Amino acid sequence: MRFRAAILGLCLAASAAWADPQKAAQLRDTASQADTAWQVLESLTTEIGPRPAGSPAAARARDWGVAKLTALGFTNVHVEAFPKKAWLRDAEAGEIVSPSPRKLMLLGLGNGAPTPPEGITAPVRVFDTLAALKAAPQSCCAGKIILVNQPMTRTQGVSGYATAVEARYAAPEASAHGAVAYLVRSISTGAARAPHTGSMQAWKPGERAIPAAALGVPDADLIAHLAARGPVTVHLSLQSHVSDTTAWTVSGDIPGSEAGAGVIVIGGHLDSWDPGTGAIDDAAGIAITVAAAKLVAATPHRRTIRVVMWGSEETGGSGAAYLAAHRGELGGIAIAGESDVGDGNVYGLQLPAGAWQAPDIAPLEAVLAPLKIIARPTPPEDFGADLENLHDAGVPVFALNQDASRYFDYHHSQDDTLAIVDPVQLRQNVAAWAATLSILADTNVDFRKAKP
Ligand SMILES: [Zn+2]
């Protein structure tokens, strides 16, 4: 490729090729036949189901993770506990009161305040975009329920989500405009009535906490259409509680042959939202990384591969807890990667700057090409929320970019279940991860020094 030819030979200290593209290709082909990932995914979603951090199911998920890694032959299997202030959903309901009664499909947002037991009844003010709410005078909406009904753009990567999700965080903006509650059109690319939940940021000091919920896409549109005809009044009852609990991250190793070669940290997050069974978010990421590491385990390799099941991604905390627990050993982490976009096919691999030019990494491009995966020259921007703290602390990261164009039809909704997982796509992911891990585990490249 053009970018490589321009830079070839300039940078890396690599003198001999250590990584073996033939071995990587064999792992790729073996992965295309194996179904370990499907078995892991089926097991977690069937035996545990929804598992928000701080819920009783999260403790069962922790025990499941330890048992699964142990049964698959991982070593150094252990649990890392950390404190967790958990927002947990209780009973919720909503309906249009006038112009005529209509039941609403909604789900409260994490960190939303509860309504009083009798609920809230108030007129709705609809904004077509978040920008329109921000531009409105602060006096616009005292005593009203604000609805932001901004649709999400379907994109191959996660850029559509990154833009749309800002509206899910906008309850403080509604509060500042005097609203008594905040409603947001589900952050979804689908048209199903099932609402898509998700977290908001924690309330900052001085902000007036208000209840907040996501409406099913058709319900948000209905309110907007009614509001275009005249006043709309809605009743909301959103109960929830916050408690001081414990969350757990589980990890296990596939040991490498050279103790000093550094560890590759990979994984997904064990926690999930509550309406579905967390199949694509993120049992898939755990299944893919466990299965890929297990395949590499069957071959000789230099670096240890550590699979981590982070325990609180959705409502935050597991990335910071992992950094805190491992701050003294960051230099021993060669590189890190997280799988957290479900079963969407991998279409690109991003490595730390300059790494694609290393003589023993460059052949990986041809190994991945039959999977329709391209070598992307830019370092990753989106590499998994649980890795952000490690990345900020200087740990190199890689990203196997996944097609997200279908993911947000189901994400954080009751339809995130095993039924929407495509076993063929799941195997494509495992093949991509296994081939990539094989090369990353054997290369002598120091990713901290790999600069073009
Ligand atoms: Zn996730």
Coordinates of C-alpha atoms and ligand atoms in Angstrom, one line a residue:
M1 CA 0.0 0.0 0.0
R2 CA 1.1 3.5 -0.7
F3 CA 1.4 4.6 2.9
R4 CA 3.6 1.7 3.7
A5 CA 5.9 2.1 0.7
A6 CA 6.7 5.7 1.7
I7 CA 7.8 4.8 5.2
L8 CA 9.2 1.3 4.8
G9 CA 12.5 0.7 6.5
L10 CA 12.6 3.9 8.4
C11 CA 11.5 3.1 11.8
L12 CA 11.5 -0.1 13.8
A13 CA 14.2 -1.9 15.5
A14 CA 12.8 -5.2 14.3
S15 CA 15.7 -7.0 12.7
A16 CA 14.3 -10.5 12.3
A17 CA 10.7 -11.6 11.7
W18 CA 9.4 -13.5 14.7
A19 CA 5.7 -13.6 14.0
D20 CA 4.5 -16.3 11.6
P21 CA 1.8 -15.4 9.0
Q22 CA 1.3 -19.0 8.1
K23 CA 0.4 -19.8 11.7
A24 CA -1.9 -16.8 11.8
A25 CA -3.6 -18.0 8.6
Q26 CA -4.1 -21.5 10.0
L27 CA -5.7 -20.0 13.1
R28 CA -7.9 -17.8 10.9
D29 CA -9.1 -20.9 9.1
T30 CA -9.5 -23.0 12.2
A31 CA -11.6 -20.2 13.8
S32 CA -13.9 -20.2 10.8
Q33 CA -14.9 -23.8 11.7
A34 CA -15.1 -23.5 15.5
D35 CA -18.1 -22.7 17.6
T36 CA -16.5 -21.9 21.0
A37 CA -17.7 -18.3 20.8
W38 CA -21.2 -19.3 20.2
Q39 CA -21.2 -21.7 23.1
V40 CA -19.8 -19.0 25.4
L41 CA -22.3 -16.5 24.2
E42 CA -25.2 -19.0 24.5
S43 CA -24.1 -19.9 28.0
L44 CA -23.8 -16.4 29.4
T45 CA -27.1 -15.2 27.9
T46 CA -29.0 -18.3 28.9
E47 CA -27.6 -19.1 32.3
I48 CA -27.2 -15.5 33.6
G49 CA -29.2 -13.2 31.3
P50 CA -29.3 -9.4 32.1
R51 CA -26.5 -8.5 34.5
P52 CA -26.3 -4.8 35.4
A53 CA -23.4 -3.9 37.7
G54 CA -24.6 -3.9 41.3
S55 CA -27.5 -6.3 40.7
P56 CA -27.6 -9.8 42.1
A57 CA -27.2 -11.2 38.6
A58 CA -23.8 -9.5 38.4
A59 CA -22.5 -11.7 41.2
R60 CA -23.8 -14.7 39.3
A61 CA -22.0 -13.4 36.2
R62 CA -18.8 -13.1 38.1
D63 CA -19.0 -16.8 39.2
W64 CA -19.9 -17.8 35.6
G65 CA -16.8 -16.0 34.3
V66 CA -14.5 -17.7 36.8
A67 CA -16.0 -21.1 36.0
K68 CA -16.0 -20.6 32.2
L69 CA -12.3 -19.5 32.1
T70 CA -11.3 -22.3 34.4
A71 CA -13.1 -24.9 32.4
L72 CA -11.5 -23.6 29.2
G73 CA -8.0 -24.0 30.6
F74 CA -7.1 -20.4 31.4
T75 CA -4.6 -19.9 34.2
N76 CA -4.3 -17.2 36.9
V77 CA -8.1 -16.9 36.8
H78 CA -9.1 -14.3 39.4
V79 CA -11.7 -11.7 40.4
E80 CA -10.9 -8.0 41.0
A81 CA -13.6 -6.3 43.2
F82 CA -14.2 -2.5 43.2
P83 CA -16.8 -0.3 44.9
K84 CA -19.8 0.6 42.7
K85 CA -22.6 3.1 43.2
A86 CA -25.3 1.4 41.2
W87 CA -28.4 2.9 39.7
L88 CA -31.0 0.2 39.4
R89 CA -34.4 0.3 37.7
D90 CA -37.7 -0.3 39.6
A91 CA -41.3 0.0 38.2
E92 CA -41.8 2.3 35.3
A93 CA -44.8 3.4 33.2
G94 CA -45.8 6.3 31.0
E95 CA -48.8 7.4 29.0
I96 CA -50.2 10.2 27.0
V97 CA -53.0 11.7 29.1
S98 CA -54.3 14.2 26.5
P99 CA -55.5 14.8 23.8
S100 CA -56.4 11.1 24.3
P101 CA -55.0 8.3 26.4
R102 CA -52.2 6.3 24.8
K103 CA -49.7 4.0 26.5
L104 CA -46.1 4.8 26.0
M105 CA -43.1 2.4 25.6
L106 CA -40.3 3.8 27.6
L107 CA -37.2 2.9 29.7
G108 CA -35.6 5.1 32.4
L109 CA -32.0 6.3 31.8
G110 CA -29.3 5.3 34.2
N111 CA -28.7 8.1 36.8
G112 CA -32.1 9.6 36.2
A113 CA -33.9 10.8 39.3
P114 CA -37.0 8.9 40.4
T115 CA -40.4 10.5 40.0
P116 CA -42.5 11.0 43.2
P117 CA -44.5 7.8 43.9
E118 CA -47.7 9.3 42.3
G119 CA -45.7 10.2 39.2
I120 CA -45.5 13.4 37.2
T121 CA -48.2 14.8 34.9
A122 CA -47.1 17.7 32.7
P123 CA -47.3 19.2 29.2
V124 CA -44.7 18.2 26.7
R125 CA -42.5 20.6 24.7
V126 CA -40.9 18.8 21.7
F127 CA -37.5 19.8 20.2
D128 CA -36.6 18.2 16.9
T129 CA -32.8 18.4 17.7
L130 CA -30.6 18.8 20.7
A131 CA -29.3 21.9 19.1
A132 CA -32.8 23.4 19.1
L133 CA -33.1 22.7 22.9
K134 CA -29.7 24.4 23.5
A135 CA -30.7 27.4 21.5
A136 CA -34.1 27.8 23.2
P137 CA -34.4 30.5 25.9
Q138 CA -34.0 29.1 29.4
S139 CA -37.5 30.4 30.3
C140 CA -39.0 28.1 27.6
C141 CA -40.0 25.1 29.6
A142 CA -40.7 25.7 33.3
G143 CA -42.9 22.9 34.6
K144 CA -42.9 21.0 31.3
I145 CA -41.6 17.7 30.1
I146 CA -39.0 18.2 27.4
L147 CA -38.7 15.7 24.5
V148 CA -35.7 15.7 22.2
N149 CA -36.8 13.7 19.1
Q150 CA -33.6 13.7 17.1
P151 CA -33.1 10.7 14.8
M152 CA -29.9 8.7 14.7
T153 CA -27.9 8.3 11.5
R154 CA -27.0 4.7 10.5
T155 CA -23.2 4.5 9.8
Q156 CA -20.8 1.6 9.2
G157 CA -18.7 2.6 12.2
V158 CA -19.8 4.1 15.5
S159 CA -19.8 7.8 14.4
G160 CA -23.6 7.9 14.1
Y161 CA -23.9 6.7 17.7
A162 CA -21.3 9.1 18.9
T163 CA -23.3 12.0 17.6
A164 CA -26.8 10.8 18.5
V165 CA -25.9 9.7 22.1
E166 CA -25.3 13.4 23.1
A167 CA -29.1 13.7 23.3
R168 CA -29.2 10.8 25.9
Y169 CA -26.9 12.9 28.1
A170 CA -29.0 16.1 27.8
A171 CA -31.2 15.8 30.9
P172 CA -29.1 18.5 32.6
E173 CA -29.8 20.8 29.6
A174 CA -33.5 20.1 30.0
S175 CA -33.3 20.7 33.8
A176 CA -31.5 24.1 33.1
H177 CA -34.5 25.0 30.9
G178 CA -36.9 24.4 33.8
A179 CA -38.2 21.0 32.8
V180 CA -39.6 18.6 35.4
A181 CA -38.6 15.5 33.4
Y182 CA -36.7 14.7 30.2
L183 CA -37.6 12.3 27.4
V184 CA -35.3 11.4 24.5
R185 CA -36.1 9.5 21.4
S186 CA -34.3 6.1 21.7
I187 CA -30.7 6.2 20.4
S188 CA -31.6 3.7 17.8
T189 CA -31.3 3.1 14.1
G190 CA -34.4 0.9 14.1
A191 CA -38.1 1.7 14.1
A192 CA -39.3 -0.9 16.7
R193 CA -41.4 0.3 19.6
A194 CA -39.0 -1.3 22.1
P195 CA -37.1 1.6 23.8
H196 CA -33.3 1.6 24.1
T197 CA -32.0 2.6 27.5
G198 CA -28.5 3.7 28.5
S199 CA -26.7 5.8 31.0
M200 CA -26.5 9.5 31.5
Q201 CA -23.6 11.2 33.2
A202 CA -23.8 11.5 36.9
W203 CA -25.4 14.8 38.0
K204 CA -22.9 17.5 38.8
P205 CA -23.0 19.7 41.9
G206 CA -25.5 22.5 41.5
E207 CA -27.5 20.7 38.8
R208 CA -31.2 19.9 39.6
A209 CA -31.7 16.2 39.1
I210 CA -34.8 15.3 37.1
P211 CA -36.3 12.0 35.9
A212 CA -35.3 10.9 32.4
A213 CA -36.4 8.2 30.1
A214 CA -36.0 7.0 26.5
L215 CA -39.1 6.6 24.4
G216 CA -39.6 4.0 21.7
V217 CA -38.9 5.6 18.3
P218 CA -42.6 5.4 17.2
D219 CA -43.8 6.8 20.5
A220 CA -41.4 9.8 20.3
D221 CA -42.7 10.4 16.8
L222 CA -46.3 10.1 17.9
I223 CA -45.8 12.8 20.6
A224 CA -44.1 15.0 18.0
H225 CA -47.0 14.6 15.6
L226 CA -49.6 15.2 18.3
A227 CA -47.7 18.3 19.5
A228 CA -47.8 19.7 16.0
R229 CA -51.6 19.6 16.3
G230 CA -52.0 21.0 19.8
P231 CA -51.1 20.6 23.5
V232 CA -49.9 17.1 24.7
T233 CA -49.9 16.1 28.3
V234 CA -47.9 13.0 29.5
H235 CA -47.9 11.1 32.8
L236 CA -44.6 9.5 33.9
S237 CA -43.9 7.1 36.8
L238 CA -40.2 6.2 36.8
Q239 CA -39.0 4.5 40.0
S240 CA -35.3 3.6 40.6
H241 CA -32.9 3.4 43.4
V242 CA -29.2 4.0 43.9
S243 CA -27.1 1.8 46.3
D244 CA -23.5 1.3 47.3
T245 CA -22.5 -2.1 46.0
T246 CA -19.5 -4.1 44.7
A247 CA -18.7 -4.8 41.1
W248 CA -16.2 -7.4 39.8
T249 CA -13.9 -7.7 36.9
V250 CA -12.8 -11.3 36.0
S251 CA -9.7 -12.2 34.2
G252 CA -7.6 -15.3 33.1
D253 CA -4.4 -15.9 31.2
I254 CA -3.2 -18.0 28.2
P255 CA 0.5 -18.0 29.2
G256 CA 3.2 -17.3 26.7
S257 CA 6.6 -18.8 26.4
E258 CA 8.5 -15.6 27.4
A259 CA 7.7 -14.2 30.7
G260 CA 9.4 -10.9 29.9
A261 CA 7.8 -10.3 26.5
G262 CA 4.8 -8.5 28.0
V263 CA 1.1 -9.3 28.3
I264 CA -1.6 -8.6 25.7
V265 CA -4.8 -7.5 27.5
I266 CA -8.0 -8.2 25.6
G267 CA -11.6 -8.8 26.5
G268 CA -15.2 -7.5 26.6
H269 CA -17.5 -6.3 29.4
L270 CA -19.4 -8.7 31.6
D271 CA -22.1 -6.3 32.7
S272 CA -25.1 -5.5 30.5
W273 CA -28.3 -3.4 30.5
D274 CA -31.4 -5.0 31.9
P275 CA -34.1 -5.2 29.3
G276 CA -32.5 -7.9 27.1
T277 CA -29.9 -10.5 27.8
G278 CA -26.9 -8.5 26.8
A279 CA -26.1 -10.8 23.8
I280 CA -24.5 -8.3 21.5
D281 CA -23.6 -5.9 24.3
D282 CA -21.4 -7.5 25.3
A283 CA -21.6 -11.3 25.7
A284 CA -20.4 -11.3 22.1
G285 CA -17.2 -9.4 23.0
I286 CA -16.4 -11.8 25.8
A287 CA -17.2 -14.8 23.6
I288 CA -15.1 -13.6 20.7
T289 CA -12.0 -12.8 22.8
V290 CA -12.2 -15.9 24.9
A291 CA -12.6 -18.1 21.8
A292 CA -9.7 -16.4 20.0
A293 CA -7.4 -16.6 23.0
K294 CA -8.3 -20.3 23.3
L295 CA -7.3 -20.9 19.7
V296 CA -3.9 -19.2 20.1
A297 CA -3.4 -21.3 23.2
A298 CA -3.1 -24.3 21.0
T299 CA 0.0 -22.9 19.3
P300 CA 3.4 -21.8 20.6
H301 CA 3.5 -18.0 21.2
R302 CA 5.7 -15.6 23.1
R303 CA 3.4 -13.2 24.9
T304 CA 0.8 -14.0 27.5
I305 CA -2.7 -13.3 26.4
R306 CA -4.9 -12.0 29.3
V307 CA -8.7 -12.1 28.7
V308 CA -10.5 -9.6 30.9
M309 CA -14.3 -9.5 31.5
W310 CA -14.7 -5.9 32.7
G311 CA -17.5 -5.6 35.3
S312 CA -19.0 -2.1 34.9
E313 CA -18.8 -0.6 31.4
E314 CA -22.4 0.5 30.9
T315 CA -22.6 2.7 34.0
G316 CA -18.9 3.3 34.1
G317 CA -16.2 2.4 36.6
S318 CA -14.5 -0.8 35.4
G319 CA -11.8 0.9 33.2
A320 CA -10.8 3.2 36.1
A321 CA -10.8 0.3 38.5
Y322 CA -8.6 -1.8 36.2
L323 CA -6.1 1.0 35.9
A324 CA -6.0 1.5 39.7
A325 CA -5.4 -2.2 40.3
H326 CA -2.7 -2.5 37.6
R327 CA -1.0 0.9 37.7
G328 CA 2.3 -0.6 38.9
E329 CA 2.5 -3.0 36.0
L330 CA 1.5 -1.0 33.0
G331 CA 4.9 -1.3 31.4
G332 CA 4.3 -5.0 31.2
I333 CA 1.2 -4.6 29.0
A334 CA 2.4 -4.8 25.5
I335 CA -0.9 -3.8 23.9
A336 CA -4.6 -3.9 24.7
G337 CA -7.8 -4.3 22.7
E338 CA -11.6 -4.6 23.5
S339 CA -14.5 -6.1 21.5
D340 CA -17.7 -4.2 22.2
V341 CA -19.7 -3.8 19.0
G342 CA -21.5 -7.2 19.1
D343 CA -21.2 -9.7 16.3
G344 CA -20.8 -7.1 13.5
N345 CA -18.2 -8.2 10.9
V346 CA -14.7 -6.9 11.4
Y347 CA -13.8 -4.6 8.4
G348 CA -10.6 -3.0 9.6
L349 CA -7.6 -3.4 11.9
Q350 CA -6.0 -0.3 13.4
L351 CA -2.7 -0.6 15.2
P352 CA -0.5 1.9 17.1
A353 CA 1.1 4.4 14.8
G354 CA 3.8 2.9 12.6
A355 CA 3.2 -0.7 13.6
W356 CA 2.0 -1.8 10.2
Q357 CA 5.4 -1.1 8.8
A358 CA 7.1 -3.7 11.0
P359 CA 8.4 -6.5 8.8
D360 CA 6.8 -9.2 10.9
I361 CA 3.4 -7.4 11.2
A362 CA 3.0 -6.3 7.6
P363 CA 2.1 -9.8 6.4
L364 CA -0.9 -9.7 8.6
E365 CA -2.6 -7.6 6.0
A366 CA -2.7 -10.5 3.6
V367 CA -3.8 -12.9 6.3
L368 CA -6.8 -10.7 7.1
A369 CA -7.7 -9.9 3.5
P370 CA -9.8 -13.1 2.8
L371 CA -11.9 -12.0 5.8
K372 CA -12.6 -8.7 4.0
I373 CA -10.6 -6.8 6.6
I374 CA -8.4 -3.9 5.6
A375 CA -5.2 -2.7 7.2
R376 CA -6.0 0.8 8.3
P377 CA -2.9 3.1 8.6
T378 CA -4.4 5.4 11.3
P379 CA -4.2 4.5 15.0
P380 CA -7.5 3.7 16.6
E381 CA -9.8 6.4 17.9
D382 CA -12.6 4.1 19.2
F383 CA -11.1 1.1 21.0
G384 CA -13.6 0.3 23.9
A385 CA -14.6 2.3 26.9
D386 CA -12.8 0.0 29.3
L387 CA -9.5 0.8 27.7
E388 CA -9.7 4.6 27.8
N389 CA -8.0 4.8 31.2
L390 CA -5.2 2.4 30.2
H391 CA -4.7 4.3 26.9
D392 CA -4.5 7.7 28.7
A393 CA -1.9 6.1 31.0
G394 CA 0.3 5.2 28.0
V395 CA -0.7 1.6 27.2
P396 CA -0.8 1.0 23.4
V397 CA -4.1 -0.1 21.9
F398 CA -5.4 -1.7 18.8
A399 CA -8.9 -1.9 17.3
L400 CA -10.6 -4.5 15.1
N401 CA -13.3 -2.2 13.7
Q402 CA -16.7 -3.8 13.4
D403 CA -19.6 -3.0 11.1
A404 CA -22.1 -1.3 13.4
S405 CA -24.8 -0.6 10.8
R406 CA -27.2 -3.2 12.4
Y407 CA -25.9 -3.1 16.0
F408 CA -27.9 0.0 17.0
D409 CA -31.2 -1.5 15.9
Y410 CA -31.1 -3.7 19.1
H411 CA -28.4 -2.2 21.4
H412 CA -29.7 -1.6 25.0
S413 CA -33.2 -2.8 24.1
Q414 CA -35.2 -5.9 25.1
D415 CA -34.2 -7.4 21.7
D416 CA -30.6 -7.7 22.5
T417 CA -30.8 -11.4 22.8
L418 CA -29.3 -14.6 21.4
A419 CA -31.9 -14.5 18.6
I420 CA -30.2 -11.6 16.8
V421 CA -26.7 -13.0 16.9
D422 CA -25.3 -14.3 13.6
P423 CA -23.1 -17.3 14.1
V424 CA -21.3 -16.7 10.8
Q425 CA -20.4 -13.2 11.7
L426 CA -19.3 -14.3 15.2
R427 CA -16.9 -16.8 13.6
Q428 CA -15.5 -14.0 11.3
N429 CA -14.8 -12.0 14.4
V430 CA -13.0 -14.9 16.1
A431 CA -10.9 -15.5 13.0
A432 CA -9.9 -11.9 12.9
W433 CA -9.0 -11.8 16.5
A434 CA -7.1 -15.1 16.5
A435 CA -5.0 -14.2 13.5
T436 CA -4.2 -10.8 14.9
L437 CA -3.4 -12.1 18.4
S438 CA -1.1 -14.7 16.9
I439 CA 1.0 -11.9 15.2
L440 CA 0.8 -9.5 18.2
A441 CA 1.8 -12.3 20.6
D442 CA 5.0 -13.2 18.6
T443 CA 6.2 -9.9 17.1
N444 CA 9.2 -8.3 18.7
V445 CA 7.8 -4.8 18.0
D446 CA 7.7 -2.5 21.1
F447 CA 4.4 -0.7 20.4
R448 CA 5.4 2.2 22.6
K449 CA 8.3 2.9 20.2
A450 CA 6.5 2.0 16.9
K451 CA 6.2 5.5 15.4
P452 CA 6.5 6.3 11.7
Ligands
ZN1 ZN -21.0 -2.5 25.5

